[in-house]
C-alpha cells in the first residue's frame, strides 16, 4: 500500500484513536485533532515523525478551515479525511432541552460538515481523495431515549450520501462509517445525559439506560478491528458509500430497514393517490 496522508478529528480516545493507530502502524502519516496540549503530546508520541497533533474545536468553523489549510501546506496533500469527532446525548425527547439538541447538532453534524468542506476544495483541485465521517448504526436505525443523537446521525447520513453523488465526478469517494457498539468510552464518560424529569417513560427508558451502562466496557465491537476495516477501504479503488461495523449493527440496521420497506409496500397504493394525473417525474 502506498503511503497516505490522513486527517482524523477526535483522536484522543475511542474509534478515532483506533483508526489513527492502524493507519500509523501501516506506515501512513496521520494528523489527529485533539482538545488539549496533553492529548496532543500523547498522540504525537504514538509514532514520532508520522503522528502530528493539532488542537481544534470542530464547532469553530474558521479554526477548522485554518487547520486543514495549514496541514495541506505543511504536511502535504491529504488523501483521507475522517470527521470522527462527536458524542452521544441520552434523554427522552420530551425532556431533552433544545439547547442540548442544538449542541448535539453543532458537534455531530456541523462539525463534521466543516471538516469535510474545508478539505474538499483541495481534493477537488487534485481530483482525488476519500472523505469519511463516523455516523453510527443510529444513523440508520433508532433507539428510544436517544432521539437527538439519532437525529444528528440521520442528518449526517443524508449529507454524506448526497455529497458522494456530487463529488464522484471529481474522483473523490465518500464513505459513511456506521459502527455498532464498540468497546470505547462512548456510553461512559463520553455520554452526555439530559436531566431525567418526565417519569412517565420510565418503564421503557430506564431498562435501556441501565443495559447501556452495564455494557459499557464490555461491548461486542473491537476498536482495533474497526481501524483495520477503515484503513482497508481507504486502499480500495471503489470503496463503499456505507461501511457498517459490527454484527450488532448489521442485525439492527437490517431490521430497521426492513420495517421501512414494509411500510412502503403496505401503503404503496395510498402513496400513488397523491399525484396529479400528469406531471413531471423526477
mmCIF file with all atom_site columns, N, CA and C in Angstrom, residues 4-7 68-81 115-131 167-173:
data_model
loop_
_atom_site.group_PDB
_atom_site.id
_atom_site.type_symbol
_atom_site.label_atom_id
_atom_site.label_alt_id
_atom_site.label_comp_id
_atom_site.label_asym_id
_atom_site.label_entity_id
_atom_site.label_seq_id
_atom_site.pdbx_PDB_ins_code
_atom_site.Cartn_x
_atom_site.Cartn_y
_atom_site.Cartn_z
_atom_site.occupancy
_atom_site.B_iso_or_equiv
_atom_site.pdbx_formal_charge
_atom_site.auth_seq_id
_atom_site.auth_comp_id
_atom_site.auth_asym_id
_atom_site.auth_atom_id
_atom_site.pdbx_PDB_model_num
ATOM 1   N N  . UNK A 1 4   ? -0.104  7.154  2.643   1.00 0.00 ? 4   UNK A N  1
ATOM 2   C CA . UNK A 1 4   ? -1.129  8.181  2.510   1.00 0.00 ? 4   UNK A CA 1
ATOM 3   C C  . UNK A 1 4   ? -1.001  9.188  3.648   1.00 0.00 ? 4   UNK A C  1
ATOM 4   N N  . UNK A 1 5   ? -1.571  10.354 3.421   1.00 0.00 ? 5   UNK A N  1
ATOM 5   C CA . UNK A 1 5   ? -1.666  11.370 4.470   1.00 0.00 ? 5   UNK A CA 1
ATOM 6   C C  . UNK A 1 5   ? -3.129  11.471 4.906   1.00 0.00 ? 5   UNK A C  1
ATOM 7   N N  . UNK A 1 6   ? -3.326  11.291 6.211   1.00 0.00 ? 6   UNK A N  1
ATOM 8   C CA . UNK A 1 6   ? -4.670  11.258 6.785   1.00 0.00 ? 6   UNK A CA 1
ATOM 9   C C  . UNK A 1 6   ? -4.878  12.440 7.720   1.00 0.00 ? 6   UNK A C  1
ATOM 10  N N  . UNK A 1 7   ? -6.126  12.894 7.814   1.00 0.00 ? 7   UNK A N  1
ATOM 11  C CA . UNK A 1 7   ? -6.559  13.812 8.867   1.00 0.00 ? 7   UNK A CA 1
ATOM 12  C C  . UNK A 1 7   ? -7.761  13.170 9.549   1.00 0.00 ? 7   UNK A C  1
ATOM 13  N N  . UNK A 1 68  ? -7.014  22.802 8.423   1.00 0.00 ? 68  UNK A N  1
ATOM 14  C CA . UNK A 1 68  ? -6.913  21.994 7.211   1.00 0.00 ? 68  UNK A CA 1
ATOM 15  C C  . UNK A 1 68  ? -5.975  22.649 6.204   1.00 0.00 ? 68  UNK A C  1
ATOM 16  N N  . UNK A 1 69  ? -6.110  23.953 6.007   1.00 0.00 ? 69  UNK A N  1
ATOM 17  C CA . UNK A 1 69  ? -5.227  24.642 5.058   1.00 0.00 ? 69  UNK A CA 1
ATOM 18  C C  . UNK A 1 69  ? -3.776  24.565 5.501   1.00 0.00 ? 69  UNK A C  1
ATOM 19  N N  . UNK A 1 70  ? -3.550  24.724 6.808   1.00 0.00 ? 70  UNK A N  1
ATOM 20  C CA . UNK A 1 70  ? -2.169  24.645 7.328   1.00 0.00 ? 70  UNK A CA 1
ATOM 21  C C  . UNK A 1 70  ? -1.587  23.252 7.146   1.00 0.00 ? 70  UNK A C  1
ATOM 22  N N  . UNK A 1 71  ? -2.389  22.237 7.380   1.00 0.00 ? 71  UNK A N  1
ATOM 23  C CA . UNK A 1 71  ? -1.921  20.857 7.204   1.00 0.00 ? 71  UNK A CA 1
ATOM 24  C C  . UNK A 1 71  ? -1.585  20.598 5.737   1.00 0.00 ? 71  UNK A C  1
ATOM 25  N N  . UNK A 1 72  ? -2.439  21.050 4.838   1.00 0.00 ? 72  UNK A N  1
ATOM 26  C CA . UNK A 1 72  ? -2.171  20.879 3.406   1.00 0.00 ? 72  UNK A CA 1
ATOM 27  C C  . UNK A 1 72  ? -0.852  21.544 3.020   1.00 0.00 ? 72  UNK A C  1
ATOM 28  N N  . UNK A 1 73  ? -0.564  22.688 3.612   1.00 0.00 ? 73  UNK A N  1
ATOM 29  C CA . UNK A 1 73  ? 0.646   23.418 3.266   1.00 0.00 ? 73  UNK A CA 1
ATOM 30  C C  . UNK A 1 73  ? 1.891   22.809 3.902   1.00 0.00 ? 73  UNK A C  1
ATOM 31  N N  . UNK A 1 74  ? 1.788   22.404 5.167   1.00 0.00 ? 74  UNK A N  1
ATOM 32  C CA . UNK A 1 74  ? 2.985   21.997 5.902   1.00 0.00 ? 74  UNK A CA 1
ATOM 33  C C  . UNK A 1 74  ? 3.207   20.490 5.992   1.00 0.00 ? 74  UNK A C  1
ATOM 34  N N  . UNK A 1 75  ? 2.147   19.720 5.943   1.00 0.00 ? 75  UNK A N  1
ATOM 35  C CA . UNK A 1 75  ? 2.281   18.258 5.989   1.00 0.00 ? 75  UNK A CA 1
ATOM 36  C C  . UNK A 1 75  ? 2.197   17.659 4.593   1.00 0.00 ? 75  UNK A C  1
ATOM 37  N N  . UNK A 1 76  ? 1.295   18.210 3.787   1.00 0.00 ? 76  UNK A N  1
ATOM 38  C CA . UNK A 1 76  ? 1.162   17.740 2.416   1.00 0.00 ? 76  UNK A CA 1
ATOM 39  C C  . UNK A 1 76  ? -0.277  17.440 2.047   1.00 0.00 ? 76  UNK A C  1
ATOM 40  N N  . UNK A 1 77  ? -0.463  17.058 0.813   1.00 0.00 ? 77  UNK A N  1
ATOM 41  C CA . UNK A 1 77  ? -1.799  16.812 0.265   1.00 0.00 ? 77  UNK A CA 1
ATOM 42  C C  . UNK A 1 77  ? -2.478  15.667 1.000   1.00 0.00 ? 77  UNK A C  1
ATOM 43  N N  . UNK A 1 78  ? -3.657  15.934 1.506   1.00 0.00 ? 78  UNK A N  1
ATOM 44  C CA . UNK A 1 78  ? -4.398  14.929 2.263   1.00 0.00 ? 78  UNK A CA 1
ATOM 45  C C  . UNK A 1 78  ? -5.077  13.943 1.321   1.00 0.00 ? 78  UNK A C  1
ATOM 46  N N  . UNK A 1 79  ? -4.912  12.667 1.621   1.00 0.00 ? 79  UNK A N  1
ATOM 47  C CA . UNK A 1 79  ? -5.561  11.607 0.843   1.00 0.00 ? 79  UNK A CA 1
ATOM 48  C C  . UNK A 1 79  ? -6.866  11.158 1.488   1.00 0.00 ? 79  UNK A C  1
ATOM 49  N N  . UNK A 1 80  ? -6.893  11.146 2.815   1.00 0.00 ? 80  UNK A N  1
ATOM 50  C CA . UNK A 1 80  ? -8.052  10.639 3.554   1.00 0.00 ? 80  UNK A CA 1
ATOM 51  C C  . UNK A 1 80  ? -8.373  11.615 4.679   1.00 0.00 ? 80  UNK A C  1
ATOM 52  N N  . UNK A 1 81  ? -9.634  11.982 4.789   1.00 0.00 ? 81  UNK A N  1
ATOM 53  C CA . UNK A 1 81  ? -10.093 12.830 5.893   1.00 0.00 ? 81  UNK A CA 1
ATOM 54  C C  . UNK A 1 81  ? -11.276 12.128 6.554   1.00 0.00 ? 81  UNK A C  1
ATOM 55  N N  . UNK A 1 115 ? -15.432 20.116 8.685   1.00 0.00 ? 115 UNK A N  1
ATOM 56  C CA . UNK A 1 115 ? -14.203 19.373 8.395   1.00 0.00 ? 115 UNK A CA 1
ATOM 57  C C  . UNK A 1 115 ? -14.148 18.945 6.933   1.00 0.00 ? 115 UNK A C  1
ATOM 58  N N  . UNK A 1 116 ? -15.232 18.369 6.442   1.00 0.00 ? 116 UNK A N  1
ATOM 59  C CA . UNK A 1 116 ? -15.256 17.883 5.066   1.00 0.00 ? 116 UNK A CA 1
ATOM 60  C C  . UNK A 1 116 ? -15.247 19.038 4.069   1.00 0.00 ? 116 UNK A C  1
ATOM 61  N N  . UNK A 1 117 ? -15.980 20.115 4.378   1.00 0.00 ? 117 UNK A N  1
ATOM 62  C CA . UNK A 1 117 ? -15.976 21.280 3.493   1.00 0.00 ? 117 UNK A CA 1
ATOM 63  C C  . UNK A 1 117 ? -14.588 21.891 3.365   1.00 0.00 ? 117 UNK A C  1
ATOM 64  N N  . UNK A 1 118 ? -13.851 21.919 4.464   1.00 0.00 ? 118 UNK A N  1
ATOM 65  C CA . UNK A 1 118 ? -12.515 22.513 4.441   1.00 0.00 ? 118 UNK A CA 1
ATOM 66  C C  . UNK A 1 118 ? -11.557 21.701 3.570   1.00 0.00 ? 118 UNK A C  1
ATOM 67  N N  . UNK A 1 119 ? -11.716 20.374 3.590   1.00 0.00 ? 119 UNK A N  1
ATOM 68  C CA . UNK A 1 119 ? -10.820 19.509 2.815   1.00 0.00 ? 119 UNK A CA 1
ATOM 69  C C  . UNK A 1 119 ? -11.214 19.420 1.349   1.00 0.00 ? 119 UNK A C  1
ATOM 70  N N  . UNK A 1 120 ? -12.486 19.612 1.066   1.00 0.00 ? 120 UNK A N  1
ATOM 71  C CA . UNK A 1 120 ? -12.991 19.334 -0.278  1.00 0.00 ? 120 UNK A CA 1
ATOM 72  C C  . UNK A 1 120 ? -12.342 20.160 -1.387  1.00 0.00 ? 120 UNK A C  1
ATOM 73  N N  . UNK A 1 121 ? -12.151 21.474 -1.247  1.00 0.00 ? 121 UNK A N  1
ATOM 74  C CA . UNK A 1 121 ? -11.544 22.218 -2.365  1.00 0.00 ? 121 UNK A CA 1
ATOM 75  C C  . UNK A 1 121 ? -10.163 21.697 -2.749  1.00 0.00 ? 121 UNK A C  1
ATOM 76  N N  . UNK A 1 122 ? -9.377  21.284 -1.766  1.00 0.00 ? 122 UNK A N  1
ATOM 77  C CA . UNK A 1 122 ? -8.048  20.746 -2.068  1.00 0.00 ? 122 UNK A CA 1
ATOM 78  C C  . UNK A 1 122 ? -8.172  19.445 -2.857  1.00 0.00 ? 122 UNK A C  1
ATOM 79  N N  . UNK A 1 123 ? -9.048  18.564 -2.421  1.00 0.00 ? 123 UNK A N  1
ATOM 80  C CA . UNK A 1 123 ? -9.224  17.283 -3.115  1.00 0.00 ? 123 UNK A CA 1
ATOM 81  C C  . UNK A 1 123 ? -9.827  17.486 -4.503  1.00 0.00 ? 123 UNK A C  1
ATOM 82  N N  . UNK A 1 124 ? -10.759 18.426 -4.602  1.00 0.00 ? 124 UNK A N  1
ATOM 83  C CA . UNK A 1 124 ? -11.388 18.675 -5.908  1.00 0.00 ? 124 UNK A CA 1
ATOM 84  C C  . UNK A 1 124 ? -10.361 19.153 -6.931  1.00 0.00 ? 124 UNK A C  1
ATOM 85  N N  . UNK A 1 125 ? -9.452  20.029 -6.503  1.00 0.00 ? 125 UNK A N  1
ATOM 86  C CA . UNK A 1 125 ? -8.418  20.507 -7.429  1.00 0.00 ? 125 UNK A CA 1
ATOM 87  C C  . UNK A 1 125 ? -7.513  19.375 -7.870  1.00 0.00 ? 125 UNK A C  1
ATOM 88  N N  . UNK A 1 126 ? -7.240  18.436 -6.958  1.00 0.00 ? 126 UNK A N  1
ATOM 89  C CA . UNK A 1 126 ? -6.372  17.296 -7.313  1.00 0.00 ? 126 UNK A CA 1
ATOM 90  C C  . UNK A 1 126 ? -7.149  16.186 -8.017  1.00 0.00 ? 126 UNK A C  1
ATOM 91  N N  . UNK A 1 127 ? -8.495  16.243 -7.915  1.00 0.00 ? 127 UNK A N  1
ATOM 92  C CA . UNK A 1 127 ? -9.376  15.237 -8.497  1.00 0.00 ? 127 UNK A CA 1
ATOM 93  C C  . UNK A 1 127 ? -9.098  13.845 -7.914  1.00 0.00 ? 127 UNK A C  1
ATOM 94  N N  . UNK A 1 128 ? -8.928  13.827 -6.620  1.00 0.00 ? 128 UNK A N  1
ATOM 95  C CA . UNK A 1 128 ? -8.781  12.559 -5.899  1.00 0.00 ? 128 UNK A CA 1
ATOM 96  C C  . UNK A 1 128 ? -8.926  12.817 -4.405  1.00 0.00 ? 128 UNK A C  1
ATOM 97  N N  . UNK A 1 129 ? -9.222  11.741 -3.668  1.00 0.00 ? 129 UNK A N  1
ATOM 98  C CA . UNK A 1 129 ? -9.323  11.841 -2.214  1.00 0.00 ? 129 UNK A CA 1
ATOM 99  C C  . UNK A 1 129 ? -10.468 10.996 -1.691  1.00 0.00 ? 129 UNK A C  1
ATOM 100 N N  . UNK A 1 130 ? -10.475 10.820 -0.388  1.00 0.00 ? 130 UNK A N  1
ATOM 101 C CA . UNK A 1 130 ? -11.505 9.998  0.256   1.00 0.00 ? 130 UNK A CA 1
ATOM 102 C C  . UNK A 1 130 ? -11.969 10.731 1.501   1.00 0.00 ? 130 UNK A C  1
ATOM 103 N N  . UNK A 1 131 ? -13.225 11.150 1.502   1.00 0.00 ? 131 UNK A N  1
ATOM 104 C CA . UNK A 1 131 ? -13.845 11.806 2.647   1.00 0.00 ? 131 UNK A CA 1
ATOM 105 C C  . UNK A 1 131 ? -14.698 10.780 3.388   1.00 0.00 ? 131 UNK A C  1
ATOM 106 N N  . UNK A 1 167 ? -19.579 14.693 -5.656  1.00 0.00 ? 167 UNK A N  1
ATOM 107 C CA . UNK A 1 167 ? -18.125 14.738 -5.882  1.00 0.00 ? 167 UNK A CA 1
ATOM 108 C C  . UNK A 1 167 ? -17.571 13.527 -6.618  1.00 0.00 ? 167 UNK A C  1
ATOM 109 N N  . UNK A 1 168 ? -18.407 12.561 -6.948  1.00 0.00 ? 168 UNK A N  1
ATOM 110 C CA . UNK A 1 168 ? -17.920 11.394 -7.691  1.00 0.00 ? 168 UNK A CA 1
ATOM 111 C C  . UNK A 1 168 ? -17.274 11.819 -9.009  1.00 0.00 ? 168 UNK A C  1
ATOM 112 N N  . UNK A 1 169 ? -17.799 12.877 -9.623  1.00 0.00 ? 169 UNK A N  1
ATOM 113 C CA . UNK A 1 169 ? -17.270 13.359 -10.911 1.00 0.00 ? 169 UNK A CA 1
ATOM 114 C C  . UNK A 1 169 ? -15.819 13.834 -10.797 1.00 0.00 ? 169 UNK A C  1
ATOM 115 N N  . UNK A 1 170 ? -15.375 14.122 -9.576  1.00 0.00 ? 170 UNK A N  1
ATOM 116 C CA . UNK A 1 170 ? -14.009 14.596 -9.365  1.00 0.00 ? 170 UNK A CA 1
ATOM 117 C C  . UNK A 1 170 ? -13.070 13.490 -8.886  1.00 0.00 ? 170 UNK A C  1
ATOM 118 N N  . UNK A 1 171 ? -13.549 12.260 -8.869  1.00 0.00 ? 171 UNK A N  1
ATOM 119 C CA . UNK A 1 171 ? -12.707 11.161 -8.400  1.00 0.00 ? 171 UNK A CA 1
ATOM 120 C C  . UNK A 1 171 ? -12.586 11.103 -6.889  1.00 0.00 ? 171 UNK A C  1
ATOM 121 N N  . UNK A 1 172 ? -13.507 11.751 -6.176  1.00 0.00 ? 172 UNK A N  1
ATOM 122 C CA . UNK A 1 172 ? -13.480 11.765 -4.718  1.00 0.00 ? 172 UNK A CA 1
ATOM 123 C C  . UNK A 1 172 ? -14.515 10.773 -4.195  1.00 0.00 ? 172 UNK A C  1
ATOM 124 N N  . UNK A 1 173 ? -14.117 9.946  -3.257  1.00 0.00 ? 173 UNK A N  1
ATOM 125 C CA . UNK A 1 173 ? -15.007 8.964  -2.642  1.00 0.00 ? 173 UNK A CA 1
ATOM 126 C C  . UNK A 1 173 ? -15.531 9.511  -1.308  1.00 0.00 ? 173 UNK A C  1
#
